[in-house]
C-alpha positions as CSV (number, residue, x, y, z in Angstrom):
1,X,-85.6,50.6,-27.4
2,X,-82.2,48.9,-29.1
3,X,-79.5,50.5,-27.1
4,X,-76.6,48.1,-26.2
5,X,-74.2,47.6,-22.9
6,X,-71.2,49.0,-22.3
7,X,-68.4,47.0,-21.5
8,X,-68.5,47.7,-17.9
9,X,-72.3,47.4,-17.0
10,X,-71.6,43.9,-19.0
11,X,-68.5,42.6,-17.0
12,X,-70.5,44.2,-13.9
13,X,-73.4,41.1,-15.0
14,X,-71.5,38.4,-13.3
15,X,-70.9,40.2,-10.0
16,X,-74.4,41.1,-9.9
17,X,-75.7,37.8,-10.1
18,X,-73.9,36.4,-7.6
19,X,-74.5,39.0,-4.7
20,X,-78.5,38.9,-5.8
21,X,-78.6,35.4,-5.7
22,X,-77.2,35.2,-1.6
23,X,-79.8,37.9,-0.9
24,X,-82.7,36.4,-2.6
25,X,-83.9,33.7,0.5
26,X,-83.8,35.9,3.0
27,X,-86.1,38.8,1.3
28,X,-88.6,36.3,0.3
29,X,-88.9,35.0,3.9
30,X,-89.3,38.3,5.3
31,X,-92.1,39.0,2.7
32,X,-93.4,35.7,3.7
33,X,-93.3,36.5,7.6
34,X,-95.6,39.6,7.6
35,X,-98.8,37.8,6.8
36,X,-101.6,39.9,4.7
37,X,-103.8,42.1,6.8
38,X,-106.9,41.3,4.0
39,X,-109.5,38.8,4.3
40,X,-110.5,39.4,0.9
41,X,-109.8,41.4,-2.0
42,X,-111.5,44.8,-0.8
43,X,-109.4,44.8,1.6
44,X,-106.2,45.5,-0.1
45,X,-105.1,49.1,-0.1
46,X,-102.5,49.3,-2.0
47,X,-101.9,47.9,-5.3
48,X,-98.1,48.0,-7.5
49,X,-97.7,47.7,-10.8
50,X,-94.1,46.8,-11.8
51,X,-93.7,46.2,-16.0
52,X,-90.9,45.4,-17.4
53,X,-90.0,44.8,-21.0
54,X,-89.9,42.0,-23.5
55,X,-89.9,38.5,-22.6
56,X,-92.3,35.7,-22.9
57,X,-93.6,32.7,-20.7
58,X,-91.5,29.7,-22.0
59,X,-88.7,32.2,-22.4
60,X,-88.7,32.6,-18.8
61,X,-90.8,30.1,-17.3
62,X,-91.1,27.4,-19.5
63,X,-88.5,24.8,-17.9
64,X,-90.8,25.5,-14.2
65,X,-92.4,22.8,-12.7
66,X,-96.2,22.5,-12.4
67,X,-97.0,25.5,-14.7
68,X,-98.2,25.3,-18.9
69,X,-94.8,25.5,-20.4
70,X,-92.5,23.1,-22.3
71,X,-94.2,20.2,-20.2
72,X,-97.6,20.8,-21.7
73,X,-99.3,17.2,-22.9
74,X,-101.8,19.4,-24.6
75,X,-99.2,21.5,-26.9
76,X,-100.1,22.4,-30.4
77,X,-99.2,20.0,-33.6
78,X,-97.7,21.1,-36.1
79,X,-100.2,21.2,-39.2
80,X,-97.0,19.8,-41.6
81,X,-98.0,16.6,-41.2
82,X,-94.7,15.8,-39.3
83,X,-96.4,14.4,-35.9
84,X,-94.4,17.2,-34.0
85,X,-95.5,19.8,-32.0
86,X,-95.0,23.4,-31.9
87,X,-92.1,23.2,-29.7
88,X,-90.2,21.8,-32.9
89,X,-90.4,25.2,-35.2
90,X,-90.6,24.1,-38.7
91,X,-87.8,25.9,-41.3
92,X,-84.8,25.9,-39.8
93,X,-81.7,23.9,-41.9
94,X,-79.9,21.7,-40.7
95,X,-82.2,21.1,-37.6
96,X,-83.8,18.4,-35.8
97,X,-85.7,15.7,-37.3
98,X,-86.1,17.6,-40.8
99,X,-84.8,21.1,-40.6
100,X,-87.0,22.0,-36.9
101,X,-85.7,23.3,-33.9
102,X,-86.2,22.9,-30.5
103,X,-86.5,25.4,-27.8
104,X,-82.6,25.8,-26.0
105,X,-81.1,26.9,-22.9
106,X,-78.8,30.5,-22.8
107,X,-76.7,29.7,-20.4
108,X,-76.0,33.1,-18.1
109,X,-73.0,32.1,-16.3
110,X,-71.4,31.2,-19.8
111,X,-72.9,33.7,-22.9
112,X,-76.2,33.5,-22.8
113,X,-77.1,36.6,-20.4
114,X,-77.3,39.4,-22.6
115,X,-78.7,38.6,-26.2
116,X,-78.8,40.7,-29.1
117,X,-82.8,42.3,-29.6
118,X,-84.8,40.0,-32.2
119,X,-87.4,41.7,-33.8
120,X,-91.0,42.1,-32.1
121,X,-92.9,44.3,-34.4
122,X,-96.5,44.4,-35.9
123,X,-95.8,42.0,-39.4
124,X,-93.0,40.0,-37.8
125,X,-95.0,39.0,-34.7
126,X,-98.3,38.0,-36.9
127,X,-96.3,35.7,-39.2
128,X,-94.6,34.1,-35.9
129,X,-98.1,33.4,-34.6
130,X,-99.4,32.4,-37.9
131,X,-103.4,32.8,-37.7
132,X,-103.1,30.9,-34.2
133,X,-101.0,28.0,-35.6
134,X,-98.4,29.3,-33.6
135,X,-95.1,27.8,-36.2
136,X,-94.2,30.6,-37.5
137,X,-91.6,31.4,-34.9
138,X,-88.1,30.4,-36.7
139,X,-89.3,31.1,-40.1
140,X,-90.3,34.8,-39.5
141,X,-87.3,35.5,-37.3
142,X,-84.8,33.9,-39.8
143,X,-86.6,36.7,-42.7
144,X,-86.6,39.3,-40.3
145,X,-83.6,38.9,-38.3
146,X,-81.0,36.8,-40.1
147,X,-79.0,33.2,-39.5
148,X,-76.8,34.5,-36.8
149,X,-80.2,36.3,-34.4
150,X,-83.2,34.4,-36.1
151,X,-82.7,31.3,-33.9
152,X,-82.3,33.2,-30.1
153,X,-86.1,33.0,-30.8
154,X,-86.5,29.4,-29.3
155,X,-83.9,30.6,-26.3
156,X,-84.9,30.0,-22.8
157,X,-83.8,30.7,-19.2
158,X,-84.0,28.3,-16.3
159,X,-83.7,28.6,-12.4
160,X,-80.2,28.9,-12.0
161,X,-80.5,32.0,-14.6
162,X,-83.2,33.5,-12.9
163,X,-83.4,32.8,-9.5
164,X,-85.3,35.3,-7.8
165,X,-88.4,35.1,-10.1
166,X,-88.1,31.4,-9.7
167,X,-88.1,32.1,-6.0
168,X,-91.1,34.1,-6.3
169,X,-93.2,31.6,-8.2
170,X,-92.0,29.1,-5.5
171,X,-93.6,31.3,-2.8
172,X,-96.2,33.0,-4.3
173,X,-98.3,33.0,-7.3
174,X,-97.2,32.8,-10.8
175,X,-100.2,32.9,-13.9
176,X,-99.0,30.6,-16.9
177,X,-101.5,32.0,-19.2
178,X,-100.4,35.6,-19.6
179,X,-99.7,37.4,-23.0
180,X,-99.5,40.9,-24.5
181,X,-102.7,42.6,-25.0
182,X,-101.5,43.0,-28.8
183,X,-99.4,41.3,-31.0
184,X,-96.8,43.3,-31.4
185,X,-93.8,46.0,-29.8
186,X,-93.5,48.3,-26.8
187,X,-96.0,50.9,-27.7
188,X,-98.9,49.4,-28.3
189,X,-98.7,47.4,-25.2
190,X,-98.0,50.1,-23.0
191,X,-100.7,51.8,-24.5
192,X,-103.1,48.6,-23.4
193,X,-101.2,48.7,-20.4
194,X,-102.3,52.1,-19.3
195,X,-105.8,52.4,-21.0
196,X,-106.9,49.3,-23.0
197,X,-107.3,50.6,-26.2
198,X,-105.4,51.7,-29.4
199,X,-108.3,53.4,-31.0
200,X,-108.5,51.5,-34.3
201,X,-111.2,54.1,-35.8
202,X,-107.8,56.2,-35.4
203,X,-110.5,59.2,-34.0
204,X,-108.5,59.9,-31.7
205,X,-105.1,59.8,-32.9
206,X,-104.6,56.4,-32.9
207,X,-104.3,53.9,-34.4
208,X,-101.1,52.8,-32.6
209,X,-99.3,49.8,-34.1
210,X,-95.8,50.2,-34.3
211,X,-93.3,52.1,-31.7
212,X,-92.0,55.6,-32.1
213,X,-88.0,55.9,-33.1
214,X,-88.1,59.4,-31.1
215,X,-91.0,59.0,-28.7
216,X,-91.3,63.0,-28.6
217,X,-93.4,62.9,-32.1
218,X,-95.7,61.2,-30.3
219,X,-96.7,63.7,-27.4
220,X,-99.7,65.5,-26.9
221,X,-101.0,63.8,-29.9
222,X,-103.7,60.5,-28.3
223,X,-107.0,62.0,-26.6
224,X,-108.6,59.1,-25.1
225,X,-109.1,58.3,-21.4
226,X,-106.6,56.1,-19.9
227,X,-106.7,54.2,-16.4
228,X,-105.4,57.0,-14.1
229,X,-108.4,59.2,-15.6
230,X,-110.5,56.7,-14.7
231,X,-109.0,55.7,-11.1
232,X,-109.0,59.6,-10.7
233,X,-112.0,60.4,-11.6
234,X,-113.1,58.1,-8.5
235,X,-111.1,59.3,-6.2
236,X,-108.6,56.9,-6.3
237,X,-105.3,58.1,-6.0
238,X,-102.3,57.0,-7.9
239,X,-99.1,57.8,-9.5
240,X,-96.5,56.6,-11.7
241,X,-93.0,56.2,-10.9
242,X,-91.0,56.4,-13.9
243,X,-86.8,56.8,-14.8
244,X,-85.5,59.9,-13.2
245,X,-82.9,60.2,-16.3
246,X,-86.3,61.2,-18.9
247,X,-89.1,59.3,-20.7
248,X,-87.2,56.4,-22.6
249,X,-90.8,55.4,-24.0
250,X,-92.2,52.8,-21.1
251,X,-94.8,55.5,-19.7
252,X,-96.9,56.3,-22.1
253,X,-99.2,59.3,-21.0
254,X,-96.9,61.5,-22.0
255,X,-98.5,60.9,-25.6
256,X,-101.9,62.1,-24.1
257,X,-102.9,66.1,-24.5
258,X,-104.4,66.0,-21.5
259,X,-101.3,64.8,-19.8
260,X,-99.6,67.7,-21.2
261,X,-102.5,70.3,-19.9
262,X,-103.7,69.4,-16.7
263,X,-101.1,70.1,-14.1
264,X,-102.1,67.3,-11.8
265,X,-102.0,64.6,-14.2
266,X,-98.8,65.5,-15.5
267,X,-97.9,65.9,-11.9
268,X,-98.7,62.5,-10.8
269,X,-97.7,60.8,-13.9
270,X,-94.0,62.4,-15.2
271,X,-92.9,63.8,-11.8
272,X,-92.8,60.9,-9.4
273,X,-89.6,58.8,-9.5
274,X,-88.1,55.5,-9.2
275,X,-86.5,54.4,-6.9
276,X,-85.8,57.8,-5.1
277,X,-90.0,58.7,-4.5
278,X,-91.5,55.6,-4.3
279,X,-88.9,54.7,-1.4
280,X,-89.9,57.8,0.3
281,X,-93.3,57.3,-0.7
282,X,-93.5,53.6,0.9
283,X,-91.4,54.9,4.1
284,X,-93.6,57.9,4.5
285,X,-96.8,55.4,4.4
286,X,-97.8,57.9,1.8
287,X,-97.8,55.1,-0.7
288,X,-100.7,56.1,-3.6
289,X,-103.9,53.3,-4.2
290,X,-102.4,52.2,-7.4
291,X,-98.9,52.6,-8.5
292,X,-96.8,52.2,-11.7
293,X,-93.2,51.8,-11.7
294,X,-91.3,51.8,-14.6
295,X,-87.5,50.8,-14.3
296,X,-84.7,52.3,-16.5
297,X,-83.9,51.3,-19.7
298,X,-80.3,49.2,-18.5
299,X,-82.4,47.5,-15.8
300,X,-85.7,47.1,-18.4
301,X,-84.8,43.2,-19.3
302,X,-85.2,44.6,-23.1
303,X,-82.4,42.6,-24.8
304,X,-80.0,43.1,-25.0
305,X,-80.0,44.2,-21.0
306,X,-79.4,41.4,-18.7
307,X,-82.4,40.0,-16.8
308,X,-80.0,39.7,-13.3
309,X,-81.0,43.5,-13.4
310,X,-84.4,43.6,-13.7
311,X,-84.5,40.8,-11.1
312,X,-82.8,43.4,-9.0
313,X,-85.4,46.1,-9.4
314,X,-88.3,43.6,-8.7
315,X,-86.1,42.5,-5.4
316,X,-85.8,45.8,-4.5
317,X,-89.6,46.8,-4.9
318,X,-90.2,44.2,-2.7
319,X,-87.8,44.5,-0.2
320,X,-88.7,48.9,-0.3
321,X,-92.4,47.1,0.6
322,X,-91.5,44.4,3.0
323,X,-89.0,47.4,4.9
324,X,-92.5,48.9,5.6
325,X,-94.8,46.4,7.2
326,X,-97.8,48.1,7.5
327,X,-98.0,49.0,4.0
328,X,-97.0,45.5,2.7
329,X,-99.6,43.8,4.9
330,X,-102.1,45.4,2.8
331,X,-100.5,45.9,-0.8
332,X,-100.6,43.2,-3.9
333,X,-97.8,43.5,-6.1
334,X,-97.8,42.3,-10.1
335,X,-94.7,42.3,-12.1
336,X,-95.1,40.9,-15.7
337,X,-93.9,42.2,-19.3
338,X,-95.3,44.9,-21.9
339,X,-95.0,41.8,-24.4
340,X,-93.1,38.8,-25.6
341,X,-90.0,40.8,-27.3
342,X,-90.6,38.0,-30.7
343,X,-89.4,35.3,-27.9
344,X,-91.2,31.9,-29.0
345,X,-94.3,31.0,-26.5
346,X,-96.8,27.9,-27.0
347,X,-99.9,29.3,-25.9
């Protein structure tokens, strides 16, 4: 996924940020009002997947009070011998105390809201985490991605940036330890994302390390059992709610056989829509066990897509929730990201 904005959808980034922010407060106290109808976790009846693309903790989060992120005490050093920590990145010229560099804001009300892609694939990503050493971040992207991109690496957001997922953490719970299942792009996340494996014997059409240019290659070629097998198999319903406009690479199954030869797993997995059927779906109280939903690619938060937009989709998730009371009383909602995107991270 590299596609860029048009000029439009970027000069529409500014107006969108504003009206989102003025509608934030009042969403979140509505979800806040209808208390959970659960007294423990067997009790909830509904559960919503919402995955989104590309970003990592400190990227996001780091600048968050009371969470692991650039306020960690118990941070990494640096094995140069400089008495830094990782949150100085060793190898960039002309940096900070001896050619490092520190993580920096991108300001979204000035230039920093949509940011070229930096690259997040299987070699890059290993020599940014370096064995576990974690300072390989400005190095690798420099090789990989140049002078001018290499750096938006160490780039972070802050609460004026992202407002609603700061307003979320402030109300509900936010986990500071989360990372990709794998160490590298879209499709082998999404992969772990929807069946925890990548088959490394490469048995059964694995293994899968990097991300398909096309996608369609790809289909009807992986044989393992995934989740909604599993969940199925149960009798546990489910669906996922993917981008009306076609498979852009976020759902996955589509790479299965049997997703291409049993009518009601392709049913429930390619024909269910967002927002249009999950709306309906969440209205109707007709809402599935477990649900994916999978935004478009413009309203992904891949770079170089604004964030303001996928903070739209996760308000309107919630909000499409909250609007039904009986359902949200009894539904736990995750939203996270398929992986880091090559964004630095400490952890």
């Amino acid at each position: 996924m590299g596609e860029g904005l048009t000029r439009r959808q970027a000069l529409q980034v500014g107006a969108a940020a504003g009206a989102s922010a003025m509608a934030w407060g009042p969403l979140i106290s509505r979800a806040l009002a209808n208390p959970p109808n659960c007294g423990s976790l067997k009790d909830i009846q509904h559960v919503v997947i919402l995955i989104q693309e590309n970003r990592s903790f400190d990227h996001y989060f780091g600048s968050h009070f009371g969470v692991t992120g650039f306020a960690d005490a118990s941070v990494l050093p640096l094995s140069d011998g400089s008495g830094l920590s990782i949150f100085a990145q060793p190898g960039y010229p002309g940096g900070f105390d001896g050619d490092h560099l520190y993580p920096f804001h991108f300001d979204s009300f000035k230039n920093g809201e949509c940011t070229n892609d930096i690259n997040h694939s299987w070699g890059p990503q290993h020599t940014y985490w370096d064995s576990g050493k974690l300072d390989g971040f400005v190095t690798g992207h420099l090789a990989a991605d140049g002078s001018a991109n290499g750096p938006l690496t160490m780039g972070y957001y802050t609460r004026k940036d992202l407002s609603f997922y700061y307003a979320l953490a402030d109300a509900f719970t936010i986990c500071d330890h989360y990372f990709c299942s794998v160490i590298g792009p879209t499709d082998p996340n999404r992969l772990y994302s929807m069946s925890a494996w990548l088959d490394p014997a490469g048995t059964q059409g694995g293994p899968i390390l990097s991300t398909s240019s096309t996608r369609v290659e790809r289909f009807g070629t992986l044989s393992w059992t995934t989740y909604p097998e599993q969940l199925q198999a149960r009798g546990i319903s489910w669906k996922v709610y993917g981008n009306p406009d076609g498979n852009y690479g976020d759902n996955v199954l589509p790479y299965f056989k049997q997703y291409q030869t049993s009518p009601v797993l392709n049913a429930n997995a390619l024909a269910p829509t967002y927002p249009a059927q999950f709306h309906a779906d969440v209205a109707a109280g007709t809402l599935p066990q477990v649900s994916w939903v999978l935004a478009n690619l413009i309203d992904s938060e891949h770079p170089p897509a604004p964030s303001i937009y996928g903070e739209s989709v996760a308000a309107d998730v919630l909000n499409t929730l909250v609007s039904n009371p009986s359902v949200w009383s009894k539904t736990a909602l995750f939203i996270t990201h398929d992986e880091n995107g090559g964004f630095f991270d400490h952890v």
